[in-house]
Amino acid sequence: MTAFDESNSTPPILAPTLVDDTQRRSLPRRLTVASAEATVMQLSRRQEQIIELVAEGYSGKEVARALGMSPKTVETHIQRIFDRYGVRNRAGVVARWMASKHPAAS
């Protein structure tokens, strides 16, 4: 690799690269909708415990107290659950979690 030429506005590491067919075939494929749904619904036991308490109306501090955790740790878990379920608030998490627990009801 050559040294960065300051006259070029794009550093080499940020410059777009071409991917040939051989490389493209070795790249991971995107998840299908069905496999993405299956992945989204898998939670750790701790995340399940947190959602159960959130569904009962506990605040983050109350969940932390009940589970013997730091409130910051609880909020981190909740944010990861938001990301996993693709929602932006606790109501969305609870709705998605309950739907995954009772698929016939949804």
PDB file of N, CA, C and O in Angstrom, residues 19-77:
ATOM      1  N   VAL A  19     -15.002  -5.372  -5.545  1.00  0.00           N
ATOM      2  CA  VAL A  19     -15.064  -6.752  -5.084  1.00  0.00           C
ATOM      3  C   VAL A  19     -15.333  -7.623  -6.293  1.00  0.00           C
ATOM      4  O   VAL A  19     -16.327  -7.448  -6.979  1.00  0.00           O
ATOM      5  N   ASP A  20     -14.411  -8.553  -6.563  1.00  0.00           N
ATOM      6  CA  ASP A  20     -14.641  -9.425  -7.713  1.00  0.00           C
ATOM      7  C   ASP A  20     -15.608 -10.550  -7.337  1.00  0.00           C
ATOM      8  O   ASP A  20     -15.979 -10.709  -6.179  1.00  0.00           O
ATOM      9  N   ASP A  21     -16.034 -11.344  -8.324  1.00  0.00           N
ATOM     10  CA  ASP A  21     -17.015 -12.399  -8.090  1.00  0.00           C
ATOM     11  C   ASP A  21     -16.546 -13.426  -7.064  1.00  0.00           C
ATOM     12  O   ASP A  21     -17.336 -13.927  -6.273  1.00  0.00           O
ATOM     13  N   THR A  22     -15.277 -13.747  -7.051  1.00  0.00           N
ATOM     14  CA  THR A  22     -14.749 -14.722  -6.098  1.00  0.00           C
ATOM     15  C   THR A  22     -14.918 -14.212  -4.680  1.00  0.00           C
ATOM     16  O   THR A  22     -15.365 -14.926  -3.795  1.00  0.00           O
ATOM     17  N   GLN A  23     -14.580 -12.953  -4.461  1.00  0.00           N
ATOM     18  CA  GLN A  23     -14.734 -12.372  -3.131  1.00  0.00           C
ATOM     19  C   GLN A  23     -16.209 -12.249  -2.757  1.00  0.00           C
ATOM     20  O   GLN A  23     -16.582 -12.509  -1.618  1.00  0.00           O
ATOM     21  N   ARG A  24     -17.043 -11.875  -3.695  1.00  0.00           N
ATOM     22  CA  ARG A  24     -18.466 -11.687  -3.424  1.00  0.00           C
ATOM     23  C   ARG A  24     -19.101 -12.994  -2.943  1.00  0.00           C
ATOM     24  O   ARG A  24     -19.910 -13.008  -2.041  1.00  0.00           O
ATOM     25  N   ARG A  25     -18.705 -14.124  -3.548  1.00  0.00           N
ATOM     26  CA  ARG A  25     -19.268 -15.412  -3.155  1.00  0.00           C
ATOM     27  C   ARG A  25     -18.870 -15.787  -1.737  1.00  0.00           C
ATOM     28  O   ARG A  25     -19.576 -16.514  -1.063  1.00  0.00           O
ATOM     29  N   SER A  26     -17.738 -15.290  -1.258  1.00  0.00           N
ATOM     30  CA  SER A  26     -17.291 -15.637   0.089  1.00  0.00           C
ATOM     31  C   SER A  26     -17.878 -14.715   1.154  1.00  0.00           C
ATOM     32  O   SER A  26     -17.748 -14.988   2.336  1.00  0.00           O
ATOM     33  N   LEU A  27     -18.538 -13.647   0.730  1.00  0.00           N
ATOM     34  CA  LEU A  27     -19.154 -12.745   1.699  1.00  0.00           C
ATOM     35  C   LEU A  27     -20.386 -13.400   2.305  1.00  0.00           C
ATOM     36  O   LEU A  27     -21.087 -14.160   1.643  1.00  0.00           O
ATOM     37  N   PRO A  28     -20.690 -13.100   3.592  1.00  0.00           N
ATOM     38  CA  PRO A  28     -21.882 -13.703   4.199  1.00  0.00           C
ATOM     39  C   PRO A  28     -23.147 -13.197   3.525  1.00  0.00           C
ATOM     40  O   PRO A  28     -23.227 -12.038   3.116  1.00  0.00           O
ATOM     41  N   ARG A  29     -24.130 -14.074   3.407  1.00  0.00           N
ATOM     42  CA  ARG A  29     -25.411 -13.681   2.816  1.00  0.00           C
ATOM     43  C   ARG A  29     -26.265 -12.993   3.867  1.00  0.00           C
ATOM     44  O   ARG A  29     -26.134 -13.255   5.047  1.00  0.00           O
ATOM     45  N   ARG A  30     -27.136 -12.144   3.403  1.00  0.00           N
ATOM     46  CA  ARG A  30     -28.050 -11.482   4.327  1.00  0.00           C
ATOM     47  C   ARG A  30     -29.060 -12.489   4.847  1.00  0.00           C
ATOM     48  O   ARG A  30     -29.419 -13.439   4.167  1.00  0.00           O
ATOM     49  N   LEU A  31     -29.533 -12.232   6.060  1.00  0.00           N
ATOM     50  CA  LEU A  31     -30.538 -13.113   6.644  1.00  0.00           C
ATOM     51  C   LEU A  31     -31.854 -12.986   5.905  1.00  0.00           C
ATOM     52  O   LEU A  31     -32.240 -11.900   5.505  1.00  0.00           O
ATOM     53  N   THR A  32     -32.532 -14.061   5.754  1.00  0.00           N
ATOM     54  CA  THR A  32     -33.875 -14.000   5.201  1.00  0.00           C
ATOM     55  C   THR A  32     -34.805 -13.506   6.296  1.00  0.00           C
ATOM     56  O   THR A  32     -34.445 -13.497   7.474  1.00  0.00           O
ATOM     57  N   VAL A  33     -36.001 -13.100   5.935  1.00  0.00           N
ATOM     58  CA  VAL A  33     -36.953 -12.594   6.928  1.00  0.00           C
ATOM     59  C   VAL A  33     -37.235 -13.649   7.983  1.00  0.00           C
ATOM     60  O   VAL A  33     -37.231 -13.375   9.168  1.00  0.00           O
ATOM     61  N   ALA A  34     -37.448 -14.890   7.580  1.00  0.00           N
ATOM     62  CA  ALA A  34     -37.760 -15.963   8.527  1.00  0.00           C
ATOM     63  C   ALA A  34     -36.605 -16.197   9.487  1.00  0.00           C
ATOM     64  O   ALA A  34     -36.810 -16.315  10.693  1.00  0.00           O
ATOM     65  N   SER A  35     -35.370 -16.242   8.979  1.00  0.00           N
ATOM     66  CA  SER A  35     -34.250 -16.485   9.876  1.00  0.00           C
ATOM     67  C   SER A  35     -33.963 -15.264  10.737  1.00  0.00           C
ATOM     68  O   SER A  35     -33.527 -15.389  11.867  1.00  0.00           O
ATOM     69  N   ALA A  36     -34.226 -14.072  10.228  1.00  0.00           N
ATOM     70  CA  ALA A  36     -34.053 -12.861  11.036  1.00  0.00           C
ATOM     71  C   ALA A  36     -35.045 -12.865  12.188  1.00  0.00           C
ATOM     72  O   ALA A  36     -34.700 -12.526  13.316  1.00  0.00           O
ATOM     73  N   GLU A  37     -36.293 -13.282  11.931  1.00  0.00           N
ATOM     74  CA  GLU A  37     -37.296 -13.355  12.995  1.00  0.00           C
ATOM     75  C   GLU A  37     -36.870 -14.348  14.064  1.00  0.00           C
ATOM     76  O   GLU A  37     -37.001 -14.094  15.242  1.00  0.00           O
ATOM     77  N   ALA A  38     -36.353 -15.495  13.656  1.00  0.00           N
ATOM     78  CA  ALA A  38     -35.923 -16.507  14.615  1.00  0.00           C
ATOM     79  C   ALA A  38     -34.775 -15.979  15.459  1.00  0.00           C
ATOM     80  O   ALA A  38     -34.732 -16.209  16.666  1.00  0.00           O
ATOM     81  N   THR A  39     -33.846 -15.261  14.848  1.00  0.00           N
ATOM     82  CA  THR A  39     -32.723 -14.694  15.569  1.00  0.00           C
ATOM     83  C   THR A  39     -33.183 -13.610  16.537  1.00  0.00           C
ATOM     84  O   THR A  39     -32.720 -13.536  17.659  1.00  0.00           O
ATOM     85  N   VAL A  40     -34.103 -12.783  16.109  1.00  0.00           N
ATOM     86  CA  VAL A  40     -34.570 -11.670  16.922  1.00  0.00           C
ATOM     87  C   VAL A  40     -35.212 -12.159  18.214  1.00  0.00           C
ATOM     88  O   VAL A  40     -35.056 -11.557  19.253  1.00  0.00           O
ATOM     89  N   MET A  41     -35.925 -13.269  18.171  1.00  0.00           N
ATOM     90  CA  MET A  41     -36.701 -13.702  19.317  1.00  0.00           C
ATOM     91  C   MET A  41     -35.874 -14.428  20.379  1.00  0.00           C
ATOM     92  O   MET A  41     -36.379 -14.719  21.433  1.00  0.00           O
ATOM     93  N   GLN A  42     -34.622 -14.750  20.131  1.00  0.00           N
ATOM     94  CA  GLN A  42     -33.801 -15.459  21.100  1.00  0.00           C
ATOM     95  C   GLN A  42     -33.199 -14.475  22.093  1.00  0.00           C
ATOM     96  O   GLN A  42     -32.439 -13.594  21.714  1.00  0.00           O
ATOM     97  N   LEU A  43     -33.559 -14.633  23.361  1.00  0.00           N
ATOM     98  CA  LEU A  43     -33.042 -13.775  24.420  1.00  0.00           C
ATOM     99  C   LEU A  43     -32.346 -14.624  25.469  1.00  0.00           C
ATOM    100  O   LEU A  43     -32.686 -15.793  25.653  1.00  0.00           O
ATOM    101  N   SER A  44     -31.412 -14.016  26.184  1.00  0.00           N
ATOM    102  CA  SER A  44     -30.762 -14.713  27.288  1.00  0.00           C
ATOM    103  C   SER A  44     -31.736 -14.820  28.459  1.00  0.00           C
ATOM    104  O   SER A  44     -32.765 -14.131  28.499  1.00  0.00           O
ATOM    105  N   ARG A  45     -31.420 -15.672  29.394  1.00  0.00           N
ATOM    106  CA  ARG A  45     -32.277 -15.831  30.585  1.00  0.00           C
ATOM    107  C   ARG A  45     -32.378 -14.508  31.334  1.00  0.00           C
ATOM    108  O   ARG A  45     -33.431 -14.139  31.815  1.00  0.00           O
ATOM    109  N   ARG A  46     -31.284 -13.784  31.443  1.00  0.00           N
ATOM    110  CA  ARG A  46     -31.290 -12.493  32.145  1.00  0.00           C
ATOM    111  C   ARG A  46     -32.191 -11.496  31.418  1.00  0.00           C
ATOM    112  O   ARG A  46     -32.959 -10.771  32.047  1.00  0.00           O
ATOM    113  N   GLN A  47     -32.120 -11.465  30.097  1.00  0.00           N
ATOM    114  CA  GLN A  47     -32.991 -10.574  29.328  1.00  0.00           C
ATOM    115  C   GLN A  47     -34.457 -10.953  29.523  1.00  0.00           C
ATOM    116  O   GLN A  47     -35.305 -10.079  29.650  1.00  0.00           O
ATOM    117  N   GLU A  48     -34.740 -12.254  29.584  1.00  0.00           N
ATOM    118  CA  GLU A  48     -36.109 -12.714  29.849  1.00  0.00           C
ATOM    119  C   GLU A  48     -36.573 -12.211  31.215  1.00  0.00           C
ATOM    120  O   GLU A  48     -37.703 -11.736  31.358  1.00  0.00           O
ATOM    121  N   GLN A  49     -35.713 -12.319  32.225  1.00  0.00           N
ATOM    122  CA  GLN A  49     -36.071 -11.852  33.560  1.00  0.00           C
ATOM    123  C   GLN A  49     -36.382 -10.362  33.552  1.00  0.00           C
ATOM    124  O   GLN A  49     -37.350  -9.918  34.166  1.00  0.00           O
ATOM    125  N   ILE A  50     -35.565  -9.609  32.839  1.00  0.00           N
ATOM    126  CA  ILE A  50     -35.753  -8.161  32.775  1.00  0.00           C
ATOM    127  C   ILE A  50     -37.065  -7.827  32.078  1.00  0.00           C
ATOM    128  O   ILE A  50     -37.854  -7.016  32.575  1.00  0.00           O
ATOM    129  N   ILE A  51     -37.346  -8.474  30.952  1.00  0.00           N
ATOM    130  CA  ILE A  51     -38.596  -8.198  30.232  1.00  0.00           C
ATOM    131  C   ILE A  51     -39.804  -8.573  31.079  1.00  0.00           C
ATOM    132  O   ILE A  51     -40.805  -7.852  31.081  1.00  0.00           O
ATOM    133  N   GLU A  52     -39.727  -9.689  31.792  1.00  0.00           N
ATOM    134  CA  GLU A  52     -40.849 -10.082  32.650  1.00  0.00           C
ATOM    135  C   GLU A  52     -41.177  -8.978  33.644  1.00  0.00           C
ATOM    136  O   GLU A  52     -42.350  -8.642  33.857  1.00  0.00           O
ATOM    137  N   LEU A  53     -40.144  -8.401  34.259  1.00  0.00           N
ATOM    138  CA  LEU A  53     -40.370  -7.341  35.239  1.00  0.00           C
ATOM    139  C   LEU A  53     -40.833  -6.045  34.574  1.00  0.00           C
ATOM    140  O   LEU A  53     -41.713  -5.352  35.101  1.00  0.00           O
ATOM    141  N   VAL A  54     -40.280  -5.733  33.419  1.00  0.00           N
ATOM    142  CA  VAL A  54     -40.723  -4.539  32.684  1.00  0.00           C
ATOM    143  C   VAL A  54     -42.189  -4.698  32.293  1.00  0.00           C
ATOM    144  O   VAL A  54     -42.978  -3.758  32.415  1.00  0.00           O
ATOM    145  N   ALA A  55     -42.580  -5.907  31.872  1.00  0.00           N
ATOM    146  CA  ALA A  55     -43.967  -6.171  31.492  1.00  0.00           C
ATOM    147  C   ALA A  55     -44.909  -5.999  32.683  1.00  0.00           C
ATOM    148  O   ALA A  55     -46.075  -5.646  32.513  1.00  0.00           O
ATOM    149  N   GLU A  56     -44.392  -6.251  33.890  1.00  0.00           N
ATOM    150  CA  GLU A  56     -45.194  -6.067  35.099  1.00  0.00           C
ATOM    151  C   GLU A  56     -45.242  -4.607  35.536  1.00  0.00           C
ATOM    152  O   GLU A  56     -45.919  -4.278  36.503  1.00  0.00           O
ATOM    153  N   GLY A  57     -44.504  -3.743  34.835  1.00  0.00           N
ATOM    154  CA  GLY A  57     -44.541  -2.317  35.125  1.00  0.00           C
ATOM    155  C   GLY A  57     -43.408  -1.793  35.978  1.00  0.00           C
ATOM    156  O   GLY A  57     -43.425  -0.641  36.406  1.00  0.00           O
ATOM    157  N   TYR A  58     -42.396  -2.620  36.223  1.00  0.00           N
ATOM    158  CA  TYR A  58     -41.258  -2.176  37.018  1.00  0.00           C
ATOM    159  C   TYR A  58     -40.431  -1.146  36.244  1.00  0.00           C
ATOM    160  O   TYR A  58     -40.266  -1.263  35.032  1.00  0.00           O
ATOM    161  N   SER A  59     -39.897  -0.168  36.955  1.00  0.00           N
ATOM    162  CA  SER A  59     -38.970   0.794  36.345  1.00  0.00           C
ATOM    163  C   SER A  59     -37.587   0.153  36.267  1.00  0.00           C
ATOM    164  O   SER A  59     -37.358  -0.924  36.840  1.00  0.00           O
ATOM    165  N   GLY A  60     -36.677   0.810  35.587  1.00  0.00           N
ATOM    166  CA  GLY A  60     -35.309   0.292  35.489  1.00  0.00           C
ATOM    167  C   GLY A  60     -34.665   0.131  36.849  1.00  0.00           C
ATOM    168  O   GLY A  60     -34.004  -0.869  37.134  1.00  0.00           O
ATOM    169  N   LYS A  61     -34.874   1.101  37.741  1.00  0.00           N
ATOM    170  CA  LYS A  61     -34.298   1.021  39.087  1.00  0.00           C
ATOM    171  C   LYS A  61     -34.924  -0.113  39.888  1.00  0.00           C
ATOM    172  O   LYS A  61     -34.237  -0.808  40.634  1.00  0.00           O
ATOM    173  N   GLU A  62     -36.224  -0.306  39.720  1.00  0.00           N
ATOM    174  CA  GLU A  62     -36.900  -1.392  40.426  1.00  0.00           C
ATOM    175  C   GLU A  62     -36.434  -2.757  39.919  1.00  0.00           C
ATOM    176  O   GLU A  62     -36.246  -3.686  40.698  1.00  0.00           O
ATOM    177  N   VAL A  63     -36.233  -2.872  38.610  1.00  0.00           N
ATOM    178  CA  VAL A  63     -35.708  -4.116  38.035  1.00  0.00           C
ATOM    179  C   VAL A  63     -34.315  -4.376  38.598  1.00  0.00           C
ATOM    180  O   VAL A  63     -34.007  -5.502  39.019  1.00  0.00           O
ATOM    181  N   ALA A  64     -33.488  -3.348  38.636  1.00  0.00           N
ATOM    182  CA  ALA A  64     -32.125  -3.480  39.155  1.00  0.00           C
ATOM    183  C   ALA A  64     -32.152  -3.959  40.606  1.00  0.00           C
ATOM    184  O   ALA A  64     -31.411  -4.878  40.976  1.00  0.00           O
ATOM    185  N   ARG A  65     -32.993  -3.356  41.402  1.00  0.00           N
ATOM    186  CA  ARG A  65     -33.104  -3.735  42.810  1.00  0.00           C
ATOM    187  C   ARG A  65     -33.576  -5.193  42.936  1.00  0.00           C
ATOM    188  O   ARG A  65     -33.011  -5.968  43.712  1.00  0.00           O
ATOM    189  N   ALA A  66     -34.586  -5.572  42.160  1.00  0.00           N
ATOM    190  CA  ALA A  66     -35.144  -6.928  42.239  1.00  0.00           C
ATOM    191  C   ALA A  66     -34.138  -7.996  41.805  1.00  0.00           C
ATOM    192  O   ALA A  66     -34.134  -9.103  42.351  1.00  0.00           O
ATOM    193  N   LEU A  67     -33.286  -7.670  40.845  1.00  0.00           N
ATOM    194  CA  LEU A  67     -32.338  -8.649  40.309  1.00  0.00           C
ATOM    195  C   LEU A  67     -30.923  -8.493  40.867  1.00  0.00           C
ATOM    196  O   LEU A  67     -30.018  -9.235  40.477  1.00  0.00           O
ATOM    197  N   GLY A  68     -30.723  -7.515  41.757  1.00  0.00           N
ATOM    198  CA  GLY A  68     -29.396  -7.304  42.348  1.00  0.00           C
ATOM    199  C   GLY A  68     -28.372  -6.833  41.340  1.00  0.00           C
ATOM    200  O   GLY A  68     -27.233  -7.285  41.339  1.00  0.00           O
ATOM    201  N   MET A  69     -28.806  -5.914  40.464  1.00  0.00           N
ATOM    202  CA  MET A  69     -27.931  -5.389  39.413  1.00  0.00           C
ATOM    203  C   MET A  69     -27.857  -3.875  39.526  1.00  0.00           C
ATOM    204  O   MET A  69     -28.682  -3.250  40.181  1.00  0.00           O
ATOM    205  N   SER A  70     -26.920  -3.305  38.822  1.00  0.00           N
ATOM    206  CA  SER A  70     -26.835  -1.853  38.721  1.00  0.00           C
ATOM    207  C   SER A  70     -27.910  -1.358  37.752  1.00  0.00           C
ATOM    208  O   SER A  70     -28.192  -2.018  36.744  1.00  0.00           O
ATOM    209  N   PRO A  71     -28.523  -0.192  38.024  1.00  0.00           N
ATOM    210  CA  PRO A  71     -29.502   0.364  37.081  1.00  0.00           C
ATOM    211  C   PRO A  71     -28.914   0.570  35.682  1.00  0.00           C
ATOM    212  O   PRO A  71     -29.604   0.372  34.687  1.00  0.00           O
ATOM    213  N   LYS A  72     -27.638   0.927  35.602  1.00  0.00           N
ATOM    214  CA  LYS A  72     -26.982   1.118  34.307  1.00  0.00           C
ATOM    215  C   LYS A  72     -26.912  -0.212  33.540  1.00  0.00           C
ATOM    216  O   LYS A  72     -27.140  -0.243  32.324  1.00  0.00           O
ATOM    217  N   THR A  73     -26.642  -1.301  34.231  1.00  0.00           N
ATOM    218  CA  THR A  73     -26.599  -2.617  33.589  1.00  0.00           C
ATOM    219  C   THR A  73     -27.975  -2.991  33.056  1.00  0.00           C
ATOM    220  O   THR A  73     -28.102  -3.508  31.936  1.00  0.00           O
ATOM    221  N   VAL A  74     -28.997  -2.718  33.839  1.00  0.00           N
ATOM    222  CA  VAL A  74     -30.371  -3.001  33.401  1.00  0.00           C
ATOM    223  C   VAL A  74     -30.691  -2.199  32.146  1.00  0.00           C
ATOM    224  O   VAL A  74     -31.223  -2.738  31.173  1.00  0.00           O
ATOM    225  N   GLU A  75     -30.356  -0.916  32.148  1.00  0.00           N
ATOM    226  CA  GLU A  75     -30.628  -0.072  30.973  1.00  0.00           C
ATOM    227  C   GLU A  75     -29.858  -0.560  29.755  1.00  0.00           C
ATOM    228  O   GLU A  75     -30.368  -0.510  28.635  1.00  0.00           O
ATOM    229  N   THR A  76     -28.641  -1.049  29.957  1.00  0.00           N
ATOM    230  CA  THR A  76     -27.862  -1.607  28.849  1.00  0.00           C
ATOM    231  C   THR A  76     -28.553  -2.846  28.288  1.00  0.00           C
ATOM    232  O   THR A  76     -28.677  -3.001  27.069  1.00  0.00           O
ATOM    233  N   HIS A  77     -29.010  -3.718  29.180  1.00  0.00           N
ATOM    234  CA  HIS A  77     -29.750  -4.909  28.728  1.00  0.00           C
ATOM    235  C   HIS A  77     -31.006  -4.491  27.958  1.00  0.00           C
ATOM    236  O   HIS A  77     -31.301  -5.049  26.895  1.00  0.00           O
TER     237      HIS A  77
END
